[in-house]
Amino acid sequence: MSEKKEKKSVSIPRRTFLKQAAVTTGALSLGGIPGILVTGQAPAYAKGTTLHYLKESHFVPAADKAFLALAKEFGKEAGCTVRVERITQNDVRPRTAAAIEAKSGPDIVHMFNNLPHLFANGIIDMDDVAEAIGKAQGGYHEVFKANAFQDGRWVAVPEFGFAWAWAYREDWMKEAGYDKFPETLDGLREFGKTMKAKGKPIGQGFGHSENDPNIYCYSLIWCFGGKELEADGKTVALDSKETIEAVKWNTAFWKDALDEGGLSWDDGSNNRAYISGSISATGNAVSIYFMARDKFPEVYQVTNHAHMPAGPAGRYLYLATQSTGVTKYSKNQKLAKEFVKWFMTAENYEKYFDAGGTFGLPPTKMWHDSTVWTRDPKCTVFRDVVDYSRAIGYAGPPSRKASEAYSKYIIVDMFAKAIQGMSAEEAVKWAANEYRKIYA
Amino acid sequence: MLTVFVAYPFLRGIYLSFLDSVVGREGEWVGFKNYIKLFNDGIFHRAAANTFIYTIIATILKLGIGMAVALMLNNIIRFKRVLRASMLLPWIVPTVLSALAWKWMFDPTFSIINWIFYNLGFIDVRVAWLGSPLGAMASVIIVNTWRGMPFFAITLLAGLQTINPSVQEAAAIDGATPWQRFRFVTWPLLKPVTMVVVLFSVIMTFADFQLVYILTGGGPSNSTHLFATYAYQLAIATGLIGEGAAASLCMFPILFLVVIGQLWYIRRGDGTKGGA
């Protein structure tokens, strides 16, 4: 399917869109930017103001382009300038922390995963914006709310999630005698064993990098029935036979099926390894596929996607989300909120969602029927990952302490230690002890 | 100026280390709680041990190679300036930039080192240089040595050039071998400069951050975390400002002792020389 042809598709059914747009406009018509747009006049507080927006560079360049165009459009309508500062994803967290501590820097911050919990003291309530968007767009998926909602208040507005699935080489899979990508983890191990014997292992990173290593490792624990905490959010439950089984399985999977480079991989390593033909499959967002589509058509043609294979306890995925918050020190809070609200309205957000293809999973339910998901059947899988997704800290909330464990890479290191020779029992014990220190 | 740029951050750091500050909240006084938590923290133990290993091995390598290069450059007549200037390149290239280049060279899939070794027949599978604890530590030490060695070489070269050639000539006439001339003439005269270089290098290596942060992020499984990278991870990445400040300050008494020890040694050396 050509890119041109893809772009022609309408993102969501017209009837749904009109309905939602009407509700959105109604919900937001009490004031703010919709009003601004109608009158065509910028409010006094906006004139000459520069809004500073800090976000990560999008993995899909077209989405960045769409975002910048929207920011410009808002600036024009509101009579202000929206300065978008884009940095690498791994740097957003330290940069935001430093800004909040120094009480100087961006007005709007784009926060990964459950960072809104970590930065809750440095960002303002977004109840009005988040509630209005949620109400207008069919409600939020639970995992998005979990990451942006704390102690009865919205501390950030959910923006999108990293839809993550397995990208695999369909041609090599068929050559190896498989009709379809394995549905279970044991099947995945067998498949990987076959592929590794052919010099095309599966790729999975276990380095200190935000996305892929964490997504895979947290998900694996849940697929085996393990969990970090009890539902009370305080009692550490990591040292269970289920977690030990997950670690044992992974160590065997590493030996049988995985590329040995994985211990030092960052989020980009598996993309490069896959594109270069070194590995036959890897868990990732759709960015690999898009990169192949744009630059490596021979890889694009033979790539397909599959759901996270199910473990003994079922199929689960840690879905990393992105939320937008406004800093407490900002002198432009009102305008910043207006921008977030304006950006998230269906009419504007659709442009961003459409440009990102199926990379970004919208936080609200109205987008489920969008044709963005179906215009390339190989990407439809990304729509449904939200159905079995969870947030970190499970079965407790994705709290600040869950964030601490996350940013110390305790779960990833637990698997890495076992790969390096520590027994599964010892590795799990080590990780559980680290958790206990955090949750003490 | 000193008060603003040195004393204030230092005192503020000490103050923060006694608070339970998290990002966006000043926190309350908790006494030594942060330090106690750190002393019971396995990752902190690992970071402390790593810092010593990293500093000691890298400094020895930098001194050894730097000295050899300085002696060599001191005897080279042709292309002297070009050689000295080019040798300084690793030192003047921004660390972030060179670390990124090294990261690419260590990349398990695209490593040029792997490619060369493979084509020379030394290896038959790709080596994940940063993938094992030992390999990762060795790699960061190699890069630190590569980067820091020119500082040693140039400073020692400057020291060598202050040595009066007639002293060397006298020793040569007396029949001293090149090794004896180095051991009994060059080394004693170069020792004060060497100690100062080592002192600076130990301080910089002990508090190193950029190389490790870029190459490994402290991984795999914390095997390359140093005091500075772990303090950063605690304070900035995790938002535990108080704990991060405490981790960072743990470097201070150690470095303080190192500085006192070395300064004492240098002064003693000066005294000996003055009396001779």
mmCIF file of C-alpha atoms in Angstrom, chain A residues 39-338:
data_model
loop_
_atom_site.group_PDB
_atom_site.id
_atom_site.type_symbol
_atom_site.label_atom_id
_atom_site.label_comp_id
_atom_site.label_asym_id
_atom_site.label_seq_id
_atom_site.Cartn_x
_atom_site.Cartn_y
_atom_site.Cartn_z
ATOM 1 C CA THR A 39 -13.827 35.111 17.716
ATOM 2 C CA GLY A 40 -10.440 34.911 16.060
ATOM 3 C CA GLN A 41 -8.998 37.084 18.795
ATOM 4 C CA ALA A 42 -6.317 36.134 21.186
ATOM 5 C CA PRO A 43 -6.991 36.695 24.863
ATOM 6 C CA ALA A 44 -5.037 39.481 26.483
ATOM 7 C CA TYR A 45 -2.948 37.124 28.539
ATOM 8 C CA ALA A 46 -1.720 35.318 25.452
ATOM 9 C CA LYS A 47 -0.457 38.208 23.376
ATOM 10 C CA GLY A 48 3.267 38.142 22.943
ATOM 11 C CA THR A 49 3.633 35.186 25.308
ATOM 12 C CA THR A 50 5.992 32.345 24.537
ATOM 13 C CA LEU A 51 4.844 28.928 25.668
ATOM 14 C CA HIS A 52 7.731 26.545 26.206
ATOM 15 C CA TYR A 53 6.821 22.909 25.566
ATOM 16 C CA LEU A 54 9.315 20.151 26.400
ATOM 17 C CA LYS A 55 8.791 16.800 24.757
ATOM 18 C CA GLU A 56 10.708 13.860 23.391
ATOM 19 C CA SER A 57 11.413 13.595 19.684
ATOM 20 C CA HIS A 58 8.684 11.396 18.292
ATOM 21 C CA PHE A 59 9.803 8.061 16.935
ATOM 22 C CA VAL A 60 7.696 8.768 13.853
ATOM 23 C CA PRO A 61 8.986 12.011 12.289
ATOM 24 C CA ALA A 62 5.650 12.712 10.585
ATOM 25 C CA ALA A 63 3.987 12.930 14.001
ATOM 26 C CA ASP A 64 6.532 15.512 15.122
ATOM 27 C CA LYS A 65 5.833 17.475 11.995
ATOM 28 C CA ALA A 66 2.095 17.358 12.652
ATOM 29 C CA PHE A 67 2.658 18.433 16.255
ATOM 30 C CA LEU A 68 4.796 21.386 15.240
ATOM 31 C CA ALA A 69 2.188 22.446 12.686
ATOM 32 C CA LEU A 70 -0.514 22.310 15.346
ATOM 33 C CA ALA A 71 1.640 24.270 17.777
ATOM 34 C CA LYS A 72 2.143 26.915 15.123
ATOM 35 C CA GLU A 73 -1.553 26.998 14.367
ATOM 36 C CA PHE A 74 -2.389 27.508 18.019
ATOM 37 C CA GLY A 75 0.220 30.235 18.287
ATOM 38 C CA LYS A 76 -1.293 32.031 15.322
ATOM 39 C CA GLU A 77 -4.816 31.799 16.670
ATOM 40 C CA ALA A 78 -3.912 32.702 20.228
ATOM 41 C CA GLY A 79 -1.394 35.389 19.352
ATOM 42 C CA CYS A 80 1.442 33.652 21.143
ATOM 43 C CA THR A 81 4.463 31.564 20.234
ATOM 44 C CA VAL A 82 4.639 27.897 21.137
ATOM 45 C CA ARG A 83 8.292 26.936 21.360
ATOM 46 C CA VAL A 84 8.580 23.166 21.160
ATOM 47 C CA GLU A 85 11.825 21.802 22.558
ATOM 48 C CA ARG A 86 12.435 18.226 21.467
ATOM 49 C CA ILE A 87 15.016 16.054 23.190
ATOM 50 C CA THR A 88 15.699 12.323 23.374
ATOM 51 C CA GLN A 89 13.208 10.334 25.348
ATOM 52 C CA ASN A 90 15.671 9.164 27.996
ATOM 53 C CA ASP A 91 16.532 12.792 28.749
ATOM 54 C CA VAL A 92 12.997 14.029 29.326
ATOM 55 C CA ARG A 93 12.846 12.680 32.869
ATOM 56 C CA PRO A 94 16.081 14.284 34.167
ATOM 57 C CA ARG A 95 15.396 17.498 32.291
ATOM 58 C CA THR A 96 11.924 17.786 33.815
ATOM 59 C CA ALA A 97 13.204 16.986 37.306
ATOM 60 C CA ALA A 98 15.921 19.606 36.977
ATOM 61 C CA ALA A 99 13.428 22.196 35.701
ATOM 62 C CA ILE A 100 11.014 21.572 38.572
ATOM 63 C CA GLU A 101 13.820 21.774 41.105
ATOM 64 C CA ALA A 102 15.221 24.938 39.578
ATOM 65 C CA LYS A 103 11.688 26.331 39.163
ATOM 66 C CA SER A 104 12.629 27.445 35.717
ATOM 67 C CA GLY A 105 12.136 26.048 32.233
ATOM 68 C CA PRO A 106 9.244 24.627 30.229
ATOM 69 C CA ASP A 107 5.621 25.587 30.844
ATOM 70 C CA ILE A 108 4.371 22.255 29.507
ATOM 71 C CA VAL A 109 6.124 18.937 30.000
ATOM 72 C CA HIS A 110 5.464 15.699 28.216
ATOM 73 C CA MET A 111 5.822 12.927 30.741
ATOM 74 C CA PHE A 112 6.550 9.319 30.097
ATOM 75 C CA ASN A 113 4.619 6.549 31.789
ATOM 76 C CA ASN A 114 3.873 7.235 35.476
ATOM 77 C CA LEU A 115 6.167 10.254 35.776
ATOM 78 C CA PRO A 116 3.150 12.425 36.622
ATOM 79 C CA HIS A 117 3.193 10.580 39.965
ATOM 80 C CA LEU A 118 6.872 11.341 40.432
ATOM 81 C CA PHE A 119 6.481 14.997 39.539
ATOM 82 C CA ALA A 120 3.071 15.504 41.164
ATOM 83 C CA ASN A 121 4.504 18.121 43.525
ATOM 84 C CA GLY A 122 5.834 20.165 40.666
ATOM 85 C CA ILE A 123 2.865 20.172 38.294
ATOM 86 C CA ILE A 124 -0.597 21.663 38.603
ATOM 87 C CA ASP A 125 -4.012 19.975 38.638
ATOM 88 C CA MET A 126 -5.445 19.322 35.205
ATOM 89 C CA ASP A 127 -8.855 18.107 36.349
ATOM 90 C CA ASP A 128 -10.879 20.445 34.170
ATOM 91 C CA VAL A 129 -8.991 19.632 30.984
ATOM 92 C CA ALA A 130 -8.693 15.888 31.533
ATOM 93 C CA GLU A 131 -12.317 15.468 32.575
ATOM 94 C CA ALA A 132 -13.623 17.444 29.621
ATOM 95 C CA ILE A 133 -11.549 15.479 27.119
ATOM 96 C CA GLY A 134 -12.461 12.151 28.705
ATOM 97 C CA LYS A 135 -16.141 12.978 28.783
ATOM 98 C CA ALA A 136 -16.150 14.114 25.182
ATOM 99 C CA GLN A 137 -14.228 11.175 23.822
ATOM 100 C CA GLY A 138 -15.887 8.152 25.369
ATOM 101 C CA GLY A 139 -13.783 7.920 28.542
ATOM 102 C CA TYR A 140 -10.179 6.955 29.173
ATOM 103 C CA HIS A 141 -8.665 3.501 28.977
ATOM 104 C CA GLU A 142 -7.833 2.525 32.555
ATOM 105 C CA VAL A 143 -4.061 2.278 32.088
ATOM 106 C CA PHE A 144 -3.859 5.900 30.938
ATOM 107 C CA LYS A 145 -5.834 7.111 33.902
ATOM 108 C CA ALA A 146 -3.693 5.099 36.306
ATOM 109 C CA ASN A 147 -0.573 6.921 35.172
ATOM 110 C CA ALA A 148 -1.978 10.442 35.196
ATOM 111 C CA PHE A 149 -4.399 10.380 38.145
ATOM 112 C CA GLN A 150 -3.221 10.638 41.733
ATOM 113 C CA ASP A 151 -5.078 11.012 45.015
ATOM 114 C CA GLY A 152 -8.341 11.941 43.371
ATOM 115 C CA ARG A 153 -6.925 14.476 40.946
ATOM 116 C CA TRP A 154 -5.668 14.546 37.420
ATOM 117 C CA VAL A 155 -2.056 15.683 37.597
ATOM 118 C CA ALA A 156 -1.625 15.358 33.841
ATOM 119 C CA VAL A 157 -3.663 14.832 30.692
ATOM 120 C CA PRO A 158 -3.073 11.481 28.968
ATOM 121 C CA GLU A 159 -1.833 11.942 25.433
ATOM 122 C CA PHE A 160 -0.924 8.599 23.912
ATOM 123 C CA GLY A 161 0.567 5.194 24.655
ATOM 124 C CA PHE A 162 3.366 3.267 23.031
ATOM 125 C CA ALA A 163 1.463 0.513 21.288
ATOM 126 C CA TRP A 164 3.943 -2.366 21.516
ATOM 127 C CA ALA A 165 3.810 -5.718 19.791
ATOM 128 C CA TRP A 166 6.166 -8.200 18.174
ATOM 129 C CA ALA A 167 7.608 -7.334 14.772
ATOM 130 C CA TYR A 168 8.744 -10.412 12.893
ATOM 131 C CA ARG A 169 10.126 -11.495 9.543
ATOM 132 C CA GLU A 170 7.249 -13.338 7.938
ATOM 133 C CA ASP A 171 9.409 -14.735 5.136
ATOM 134 C CA TRP A 172 11.929 -16.342 7.488
ATOM 135 C CA MET A 173 9.167 -17.630 9.726
ATOM 136 C CA LYS A 174 7.511 -19.410 6.812
ATOM 137 C CA GLU A 175 10.814 -20.762 5.558
ATOM 138 C CA ALA A 176 11.320 -22.267 9.016
ATOM 139 C CA GLY A 177 7.996 -24.090 8.704
ATOM 140 C CA TYR A 178 5.775 -21.851 10.849
ATOM 141 C CA ASP A 179 2.369 -20.706 9.572
ATOM 142 C CA LYS A 180 1.945 -17.958 12.095
ATOM 143 C CA PHE A 181 3.775 -16.206 14.885
ATOM 144 C CA PRO A 182 3.599 -18.169 18.161
ATOM 145 C CA GLU A 183 0.634 -17.498 20.404
ATOM 146 C CA THR A 184 2.340 -18.669 23.600
ATOM 147 C CA LEU A 185 5.646 -17.934 25.285
ATOM 148 C CA ASP A 186 6.727 -21.556 25.043
ATOM 149 C CA GLY A 187 5.901 -21.433 21.357
ATOM 150 C CA LEU A 188 7.993 -18.272 21.090
ATOM 151 C CA ARG A 189 10.926 -20.038 22.697
ATOM 152 C CA GLU A 190 10.692 -22.925 20.258
ATOM 153 C CA PHE A 191 10.386 -20.555 17.340
ATOM 154 C CA GLY A 192 13.367 -18.543 18.573
ATOM 155 C CA LYS A 193 15.419 -21.686 19.006
ATOM 156 C CA THR A 194 14.812 -22.608 15.385
ATOM 157 C CA MET A 195 15.629 -19.114 14.194
ATOM 158 C CA LYS A 196 18.755 -18.800 16.319
ATOM 159 C CA ALA A 197 20.034 -22.058 14.855
ATOM 160 C CA LYS A 198 19.657 -20.393 11.472
ATOM 161 C CA GLY A 199 21.697 -17.406 12.665
ATOM 162 C CA LYS A 200 18.648 -15.153 13.005
ATOM 163 C CA PRO A 201 17.856 -15.009 16.717
ATOM 164 C CA ILE A 202 15.108 -13.018 18.372
ATOM 165 C CA GLY A 203 16.194 -9.657 19.792
ATOM 166 C CA GLN A 204 15.365 -8.287 23.219
ATOM 167 C CA GLY A 205 17.234 -5.633 25.190
ATOM 168 C CA PHE A 206 18.078 -5.838 28.898
ATOM 169 C CA GLY A 207 20.075 -2.602 29.159
ATOM 170 C CA HIS A 208 19.314 0.519 31.172
ATOM 171 C CA SER A 209 16.967 2.122 28.682
ATOM 172 C CA GLU A 210 13.424 3.369 29.340
ATOM 173 C CA ASN A 211 11.186 1.532 26.927
ATOM 174 C CA ASP A 212 11.756 -1.897 25.442
ATOM 175 C CA PRO A 213 13.637 -3.590 28.299
ATOM 176 C CA ASN A 214 11.041 -2.451 30.847
ATOM 177 C CA ILE A 215 8.033 -3.211 28.667
ATOM 178 C CA TYR A 216 9.160 -6.751 28.003
ATOM 179 C CA CYS A 217 10.302 -7.555 31.557
ATOM 180 C CA TYR A 218 7.247 -6.224 33.403
ATOM 181 C CA SER A 219 4.937 -7.923 30.909
ATOM 182 C CA LEU A 220 6.727 -11.229 31.291
ATOM 183 C CA ILE A 221 6.210 -11.282 35.056
ATOM 184 C CA TRP A 222 2.474 -10.726 34.608
ATOM 185 C CA CYS A 223 2.206 -13.362 31.882
ATOM 186 C CA PHE A 224 3.467 -15.863 34.441
ATOM 187 C CA GLY A 225 1.099 -14.581 37.134
ATOM 188 C CA GLY A 226 3.679 -12.658 39.139
ATOM 189 C CA LYS A 227 3.219 -9.133 40.473
ATOM 190 C CA GLU A 228 5.255 -6.457 42.190
ATOM 191 C CA LEU A 229 2.835 -5.665 44.983
ATOM 192 C CA GLU A 230 -0.344 -6.720 46.640
ATOM 193 C CA ALA A 231 -3.418 -4.634 45.875
ATOM 194 C CA ASP A 232 -2.777 -2.544 48.997
ATOM 195 C CA GLY A 233 0.108 -0.947 47.119
ATOM 196 C CA LYS A 234 2.460 -1.499 50.046
ATOM 197 C CA THR A 235 3.154 -5.191 50.479
ATOM 198 C CA VAL A 236 5.878 -6.451 48.188
ATOM 199 C CA ALA A 237 4.760 -9.613 46.404
ATOM 200 C CA LEU A 238 7.539 -9.947 43.878
ATOM 201 C CA ASP A 239 9.234 -12.975 45.428
ATOM 202 C CA SER A 240 6.698 -15.519 44.317
ATOM 203 C CA LYS A 241 7.046 -18.807 42.501
ATOM 204 C CA GLU A 242 5.394 -17.146 39.488
ATOM 205 C CA THR A 243 8.126 -14.495 39.227
ATOM 206 C CA ILE A 244 10.785 -17.167 39.669
ATOM 207 C CA GLU A 245 9.194 -19.148 36.841
ATOM 208 C CA ALA A 246 9.220 -16.038 34.648
ATOM 209 C CA VAL A 247 12.916 -15.474 35.336
ATOM 210 C CA LYS A 248 13.757 -19.124 34.725
ATOM 211 C CA TRP A 249 11.840 -19.113 31.482
ATOM 212 C CA ASN A 250 13.587 -15.962 30.337
ATOM 213 C CA THR A 251 17.052 -17.295 31.099
ATOM 214 C CA ALA A 252 16.299 -20.367 29.022
ATOM 215 C CA PHE A 253 14.815 -18.156 26.331
ATOM 216 C CA TRP A 254 18.024 -16.089 26.352
ATOM 217 C CA LYS A 255 20.206 -19.143 25.856
ATOM 218 C CA ASP A 256 17.998 -20.778 23.256
ATOM 219 C CA ALA A 257 16.628 -17.932 21.267
ATOM 220 C CA LEU A 258 17.938 -14.446 21.962
ATOM 221 C CA ASP A 259 20.736 -12.376 20.453
ATOM 222 C CA GLU A 260 23.631 -12.148 22.944
ATOM 223 C CA GLY A 261 24.006 -8.430 22.354
ATOM 224 C CA GLY A 262 20.802 -7.719 24.275
ATOM 225 C CA LEU A 263 22.372 -7.030 27.653
ATOM 226 C CA SER A 264 23.714 -3.729 26.402
ATOM 227 C CA TRP A 265 20.899 -2.781 24.058
ATOM 228 C CA ASP A 266 19.063 0.497 24.318
ATOM 229 C CA ASP A 267 15.691 1.258 22.762
ATOM 230 C CA GLY A 268 17.163 1.826 19.323
ATOM 231 C CA SER A 269 19.420 -1.232 19.206
ATOM 232 C CA ASN A 270 16.729 -3.757 18.373
ATOM 233 C CA ASN A 271 15.358 -1.464 15.661
ATOM 234 C CA ARG A 272 18.761 -1.334 14.005
ATOM 235 C CA ALA A 273 19.406 -5.049 14.435
ATOM 236 C CA TYR A 274 16.037 -5.907 12.925
ATOM 237 C CA ILE A 275 16.386 -3.558 9.974
ATOM 238 C CA SER A 276 19.890 -4.849 9.263
ATOM 239 C CA GLY A 277 18.592 -8.421 9.152
ATOM 240 C CA SER A 278 20.488 -9.624 12.225
ATOM 241 C CA ILE A 279 17.391 -10.717 14.116
ATOM 242 C CA SER A 280 14.159 -12.351 13.049
ATOM 243 C CA ALA A 281 11.770 -10.825 15.589
ATOM 244 C CA THR A 282 11.661 -8.249 18.358
ATOM 245 C CA GLY A 283 9.148 -6.549 20.583
ATOM 246 C CA ASN A 284 8.709 -2.923 19.632
ATOM 247 C CA ALA A 285 6.393 -0.093 18.706
ATOM 248 C CA VAL A 286 5.477 0.233 15.052
ATOM 249 C CA SER A 287 8.492 2.488 14.448
ATOM 250 C CA ILE A 288 10.565 -0.366 12.993
ATOM 251 C CA TYR A 289 7.890 -1.003 10.407
ATOM 252 C CA PHE A 290 7.619 2.661 9.500
ATOM 253 C CA MET A 291 11.361 3.014 9.225
ATOM 254 C CA ALA A 292 11.401 0.004 6.917
ATOM 255 C CA ARG A 293 8.508 1.442 4.894
ATOM 256 C CA ASP A 294 10.325 4.715 4.384
ATOM 257 C CA LYS A 295 13.857 3.489 3.851
ATOM 258 C CA PHE A 296 14.096 -0.291 3.568
ATOM 259 C CA PRO A 297 11.222 -1.537 1.379
ATOM 260 C CA GLU A 298 12.673 -5.047 1.157
ATOM 261 C CA VAL A 299 12.341 -5.396 4.934
ATOM 262 C CA TYR A 300 8.972 -3.642 4.977
ATOM 263 C CA GLN A 301 7.439 -6.140 2.553
ATOM 264 C CA VAL A 302 8.267 -9.138 4.726
ATOM 265 C CA THR A 303 7.528 -7.713 8.168
ATOM 266 C CA ASN A 304 4.377 -8.403 10.128
ATOM 267 C CA HIS A 305 3.202 -7.891 13.709
ATOM 268 C CA ALA A 306 1.819 -10.125 16.416
ATOM 269 C CA HIS A 307 0.491 -9.828 19.944
ATOM 270 C CA MET A 308 2.632 -10.494 22.988
ATOM 271 C CA PRO A 309 2.520 -14.308 23.285
ATOM 272 C CA ALA A 310 0.557 -15.531 26.287
ATOM 273 C CA GLY A 311 2.159 -17.104 29.333
ATOM 274 C CA PRO A 312 0.649 -19.586 31.799
ATOM 275 C CA ALA A 313 -1.367 -16.770 33.418
ATOM 276 C CA GLY A 314 -2.455 -15.136 30.199
ATOM 277 C CA ARG A 315 -1.411 -12.293 27.955
ATOM 278 C CA TYR A 316 -0.408 -8.978 29.505
ATOM 279 C CA LEU A 317 1.459 -5.927 28.408
ATOM 280 C CA TYR A 318 2.968 -3.044 30.261
ATOM 281 C CA LEU A 319 1.738 -0.172 28.139
ATOM 282 C CA ALA A 320 3.966 2.870 28.484
ATOM 283 C CA THR A 321 1.901 6.020 28.255
ATOM 284 C CA GLN A 322 2.635 9.686 27.651
ATOM 285 C CA SER A 323 0.867 12.468 29.513
ATOM 286 C CA THR A 324 1.055 16.217 29.405
ATOM 287 C CA GLY A 325 1.407 18.390 32.482
ATOM 288 C CA VAL A 326 1.810 22.065 33.263
ATOM 289 C CA THR A 327 4.546 23.114 35.653
ATOM 290 C CA LYS A 328 3.732 24.792 38.952
ATOM 291 C CA TYR A 329 6.322 27.486 38.465
ATOM 292 C CA SER A 330 5.020 28.413 35.005
ATOM 293 C CA LYS A 331 3.825 31.974 34.611
ATOM 294 C CA ASN A 332 1.647 30.915 31.679
ATOM 295 C CA GLN A 333 -0.410 28.191 33.302
ATOM 296 C CA LYS A 334 -3.752 29.313 31.954
ATOM 297 C CA LEU A 335 -2.502 29.527 28.388
ATOM 298 C CA ALA A 336 -0.615 26.245 28.767
ATOM 299 C CA LYS A 337 -3.809 24.508 29.842
ATOM 300 C CA GLU A 338 -5.629 26.035 26.940
#
